[in-house]
Short mmCIF file of C-alpha atoms in Angstrom, two decimals:
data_model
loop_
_atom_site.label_atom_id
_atom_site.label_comp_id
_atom_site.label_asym_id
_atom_site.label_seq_id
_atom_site.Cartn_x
_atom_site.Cartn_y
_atom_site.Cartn_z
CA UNK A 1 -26.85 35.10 -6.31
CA UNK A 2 -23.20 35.05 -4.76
CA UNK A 3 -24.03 35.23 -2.05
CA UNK A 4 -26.78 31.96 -2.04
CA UNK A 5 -23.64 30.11 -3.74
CA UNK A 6 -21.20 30.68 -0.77
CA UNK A 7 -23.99 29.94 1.81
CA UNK A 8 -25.06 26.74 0.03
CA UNK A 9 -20.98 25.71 -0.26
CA UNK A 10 -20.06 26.47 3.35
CA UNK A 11 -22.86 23.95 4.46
CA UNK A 12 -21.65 21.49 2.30
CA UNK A 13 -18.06 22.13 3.32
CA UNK A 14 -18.99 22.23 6.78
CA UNK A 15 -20.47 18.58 6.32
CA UNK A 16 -17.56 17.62 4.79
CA UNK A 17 -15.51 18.78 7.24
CA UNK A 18 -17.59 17.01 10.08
CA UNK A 19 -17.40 13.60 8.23
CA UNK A 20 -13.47 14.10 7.43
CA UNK A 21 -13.00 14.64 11.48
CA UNK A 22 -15.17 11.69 12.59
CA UNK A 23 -13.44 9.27 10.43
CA UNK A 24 -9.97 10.52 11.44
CA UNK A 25 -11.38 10.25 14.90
CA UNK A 26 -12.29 6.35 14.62
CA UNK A 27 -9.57 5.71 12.59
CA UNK A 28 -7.34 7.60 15.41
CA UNK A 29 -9.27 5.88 18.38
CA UNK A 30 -8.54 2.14 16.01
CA UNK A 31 -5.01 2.55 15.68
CA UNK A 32 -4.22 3.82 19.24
CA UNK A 33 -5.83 1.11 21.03
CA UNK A 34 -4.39 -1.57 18.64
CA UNK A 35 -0.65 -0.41 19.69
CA UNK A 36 -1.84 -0.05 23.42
CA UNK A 37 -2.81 -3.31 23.51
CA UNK A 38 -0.29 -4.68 21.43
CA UNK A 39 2.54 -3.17 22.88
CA UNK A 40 1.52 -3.64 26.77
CA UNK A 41 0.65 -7.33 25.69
CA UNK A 42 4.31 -8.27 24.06
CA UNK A 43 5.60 -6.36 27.76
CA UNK A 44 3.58 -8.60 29.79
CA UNK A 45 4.13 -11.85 27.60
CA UNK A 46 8.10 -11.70 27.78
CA UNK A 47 8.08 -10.73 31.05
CA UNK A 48 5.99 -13.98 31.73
CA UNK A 49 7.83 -15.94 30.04
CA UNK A 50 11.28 -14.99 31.18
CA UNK A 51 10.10 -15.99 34.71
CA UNK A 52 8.05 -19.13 33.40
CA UNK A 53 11.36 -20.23 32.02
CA UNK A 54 13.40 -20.03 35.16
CA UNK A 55 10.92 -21.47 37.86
CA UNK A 56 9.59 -23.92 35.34
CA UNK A 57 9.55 -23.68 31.46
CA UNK A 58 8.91 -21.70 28.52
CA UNK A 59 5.75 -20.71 27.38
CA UNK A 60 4.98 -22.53 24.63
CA UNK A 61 2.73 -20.15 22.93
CA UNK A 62 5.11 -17.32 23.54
CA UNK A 63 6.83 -16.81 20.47
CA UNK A 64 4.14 -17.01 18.59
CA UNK A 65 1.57 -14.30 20.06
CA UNK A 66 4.70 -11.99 20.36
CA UNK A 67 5.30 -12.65 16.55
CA UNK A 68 1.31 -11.08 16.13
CA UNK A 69 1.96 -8.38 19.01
CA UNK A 70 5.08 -6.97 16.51
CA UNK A 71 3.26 -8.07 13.37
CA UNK A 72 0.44 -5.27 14.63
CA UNK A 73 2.44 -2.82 15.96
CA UNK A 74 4.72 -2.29 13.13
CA UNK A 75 2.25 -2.09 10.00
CA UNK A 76 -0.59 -0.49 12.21
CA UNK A 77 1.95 1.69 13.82
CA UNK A 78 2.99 2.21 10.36
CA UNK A 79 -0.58 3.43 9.50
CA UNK A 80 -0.23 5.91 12.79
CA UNK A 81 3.13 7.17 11.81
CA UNK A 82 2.29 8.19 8.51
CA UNK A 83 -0.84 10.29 9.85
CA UNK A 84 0.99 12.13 12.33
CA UNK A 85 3.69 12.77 10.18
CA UNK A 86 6.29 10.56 12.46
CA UNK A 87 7.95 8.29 8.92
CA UNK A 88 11.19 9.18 8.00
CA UNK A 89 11.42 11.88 5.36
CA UNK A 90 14.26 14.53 4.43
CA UNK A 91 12.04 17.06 6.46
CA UNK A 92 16.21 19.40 6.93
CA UNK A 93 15.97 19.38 3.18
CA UNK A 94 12.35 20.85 2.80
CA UNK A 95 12.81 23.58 5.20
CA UNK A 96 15.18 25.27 3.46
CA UNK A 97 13.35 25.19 -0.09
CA UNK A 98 10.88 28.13 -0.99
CA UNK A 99 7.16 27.17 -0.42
CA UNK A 100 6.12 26.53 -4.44
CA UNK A 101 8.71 24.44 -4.66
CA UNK A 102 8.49 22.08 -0.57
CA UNK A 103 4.47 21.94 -1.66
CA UNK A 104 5.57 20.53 -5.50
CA UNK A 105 8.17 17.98 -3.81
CA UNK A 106 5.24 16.75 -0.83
CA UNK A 107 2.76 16.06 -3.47
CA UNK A 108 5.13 14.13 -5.56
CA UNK A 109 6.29 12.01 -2.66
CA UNK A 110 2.99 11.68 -1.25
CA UNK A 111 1.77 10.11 -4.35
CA UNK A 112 4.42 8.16 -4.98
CA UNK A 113 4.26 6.87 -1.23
CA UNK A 114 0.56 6.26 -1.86
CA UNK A 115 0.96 4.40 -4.52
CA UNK A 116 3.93 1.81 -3.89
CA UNK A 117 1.50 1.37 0.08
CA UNK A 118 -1.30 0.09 -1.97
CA UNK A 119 0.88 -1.79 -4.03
CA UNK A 120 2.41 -3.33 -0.82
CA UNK A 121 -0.90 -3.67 0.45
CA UNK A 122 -2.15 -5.67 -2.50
CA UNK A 123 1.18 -7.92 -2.17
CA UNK A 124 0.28 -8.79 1.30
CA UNK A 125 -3.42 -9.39 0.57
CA UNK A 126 -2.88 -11.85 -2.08
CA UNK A 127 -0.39 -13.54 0.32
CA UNK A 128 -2.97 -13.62 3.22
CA UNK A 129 -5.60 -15.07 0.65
CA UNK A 130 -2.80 -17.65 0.24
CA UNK A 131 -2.31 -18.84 3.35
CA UNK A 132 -6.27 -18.67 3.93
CA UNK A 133 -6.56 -20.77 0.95
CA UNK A 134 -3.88 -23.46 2.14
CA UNK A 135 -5.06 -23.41 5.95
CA UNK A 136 -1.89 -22.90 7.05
CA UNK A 137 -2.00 -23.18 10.74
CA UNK A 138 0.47 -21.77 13.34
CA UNK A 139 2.48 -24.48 15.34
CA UNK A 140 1.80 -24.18 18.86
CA UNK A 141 -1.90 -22.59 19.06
CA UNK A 142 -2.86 -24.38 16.01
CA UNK A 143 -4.61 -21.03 14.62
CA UNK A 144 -5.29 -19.82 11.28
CA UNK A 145 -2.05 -18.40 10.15
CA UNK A 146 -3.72 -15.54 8.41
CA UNK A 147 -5.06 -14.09 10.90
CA UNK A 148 -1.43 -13.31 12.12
CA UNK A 149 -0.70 -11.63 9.27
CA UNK A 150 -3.87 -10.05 8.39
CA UNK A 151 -2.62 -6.54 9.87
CA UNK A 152 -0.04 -6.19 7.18
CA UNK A 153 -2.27 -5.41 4.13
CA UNK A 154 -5.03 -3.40 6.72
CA UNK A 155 -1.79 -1.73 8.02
CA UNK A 156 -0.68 -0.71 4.26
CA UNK A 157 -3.86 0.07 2.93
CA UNK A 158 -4.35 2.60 5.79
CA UNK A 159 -1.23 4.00 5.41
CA UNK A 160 -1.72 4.69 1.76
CA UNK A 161 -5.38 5.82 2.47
CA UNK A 162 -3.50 8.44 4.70
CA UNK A 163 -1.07 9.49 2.23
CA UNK A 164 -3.76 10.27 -0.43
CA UNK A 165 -5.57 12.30 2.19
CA UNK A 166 -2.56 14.36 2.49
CA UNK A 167 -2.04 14.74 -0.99
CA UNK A 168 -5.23 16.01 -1.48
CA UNK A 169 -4.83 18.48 1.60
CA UNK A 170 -1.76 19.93 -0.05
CA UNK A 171 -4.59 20.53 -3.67
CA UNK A 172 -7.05 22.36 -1.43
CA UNK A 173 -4.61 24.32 1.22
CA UNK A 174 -2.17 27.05 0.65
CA UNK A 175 0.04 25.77 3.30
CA UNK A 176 2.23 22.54 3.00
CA UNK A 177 0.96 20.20 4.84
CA UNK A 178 3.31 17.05 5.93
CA UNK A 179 0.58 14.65 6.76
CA UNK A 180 -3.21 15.05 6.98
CA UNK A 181 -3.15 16.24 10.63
CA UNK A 182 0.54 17.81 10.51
CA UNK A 183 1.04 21.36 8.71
CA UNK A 184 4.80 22.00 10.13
CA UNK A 185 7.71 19.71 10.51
CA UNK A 186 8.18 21.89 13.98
CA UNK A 187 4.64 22.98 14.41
CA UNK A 188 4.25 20.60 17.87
CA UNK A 189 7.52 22.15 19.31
CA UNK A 190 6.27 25.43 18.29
CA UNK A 191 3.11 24.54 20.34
CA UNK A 192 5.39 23.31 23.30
CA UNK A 193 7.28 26.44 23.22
CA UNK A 194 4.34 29.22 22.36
CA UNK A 195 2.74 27.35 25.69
CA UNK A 196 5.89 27.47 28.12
CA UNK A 197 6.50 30.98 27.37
CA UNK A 198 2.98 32.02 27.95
CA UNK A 199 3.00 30.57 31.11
CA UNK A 200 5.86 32.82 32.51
CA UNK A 201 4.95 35.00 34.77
CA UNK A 202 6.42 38.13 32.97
CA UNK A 203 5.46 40.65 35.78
CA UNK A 204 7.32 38.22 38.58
CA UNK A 205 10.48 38.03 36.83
CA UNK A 206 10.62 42.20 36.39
CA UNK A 207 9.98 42.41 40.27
CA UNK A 208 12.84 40.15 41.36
CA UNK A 209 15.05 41.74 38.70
CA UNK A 210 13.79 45.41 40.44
CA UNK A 211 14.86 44.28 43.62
#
């Protein structure tokens, strides 16, 4: 009977598991593009319009489609940050505390982080649902003013989806984990440096110090 029970849960876990992945995958895939885009596009743009403005003039559009390239790349980015465990956090301070105690701390600030994002998020909704309502347009494009500001509640809302995922990965794992997709504070540079010193050629470096 056992073992039926842990061959029907690793299926479901398994499942789990695959659904988990593909969502972080699209959600990954979203949030790298949008800062691609939005970053290479405010380059381009100022660049444009510094030279626009010294053979000719300004670009009168300028200011305002850099406002929505920063507007996306700091609440999306925000979103990005939290997932890969990039936001600032007293990570010195949790290294030195014993494991019961760093995993106690993460879940506490993970749900209060979770909970003042969707409280953010819910700010800037009902203020995007404003300016919807009021058709408050932009000033040179003439555009929807909303849609400018549409990435701040999205951008929130994600970021507090991701802090709830990692609160829930600290519930079901032993390990602390700082972000759904980051277990260590040092755990990349500890990839960086497990991968440089495996690709030392041990056996070369004992020759040359032979001869």
């Amino acid at each position: 009977m056992k073992e039926q029970q842990t061959t029907q849960e690793t299926p479901n876990k398994n499942i789990w598991q695959k659904i988990g992945n593909t969502a972080s995958l699209i959600v990954d895939k979203f949030e790298v593009w949008i800062l691609i885009i939005s970053t290479s596009g405010l380059a381009v743009l100022l660049i444009a319009n510094v030279i626009s403005r010294n053979v000719y003039r300004s670009i009168h559009f300028a200011e305002e489609v850099s406002n929505l390239f920063i507007i996306l790349i700091t609440f999306i980015g925000t979103s990005y940050a939290t997932r890969k465990a990039r936001h600032i956090r007293m990570g010195a301070i949790l290294e030195l505390l014993p494991n019961k105690v760093e995993k106690i701390l993460v879940l506490v600030m993970t749900a209060i982080s979770a909970i003042v994002m969707f409280i953010l998020a819910y700010i800037a909704l009902r203020y995007v649902i404003t300016l919807k309502a009021r058709n408050t347009l932009t000033a040179s494009l003439r555009a929807p003013y909303w849609l400018f500001v549409i990435a701040a509640p999205v951008g929130l809302g994600m970021s507090g989806f991701q802090f709830v995922r990692t609160f829930i990965k600290n519930i079901v794992e032993k390990e602390v984990w700082l972000s759904p997709e980051q277990k260590d504070e040092y755990e990349d540079e500890k990839t960086m440096l497990d991968s440089a010193i495996a690709s030392i050629n041990l056996d070369e470096i004992e020759l040359k110090e032979s001869k």
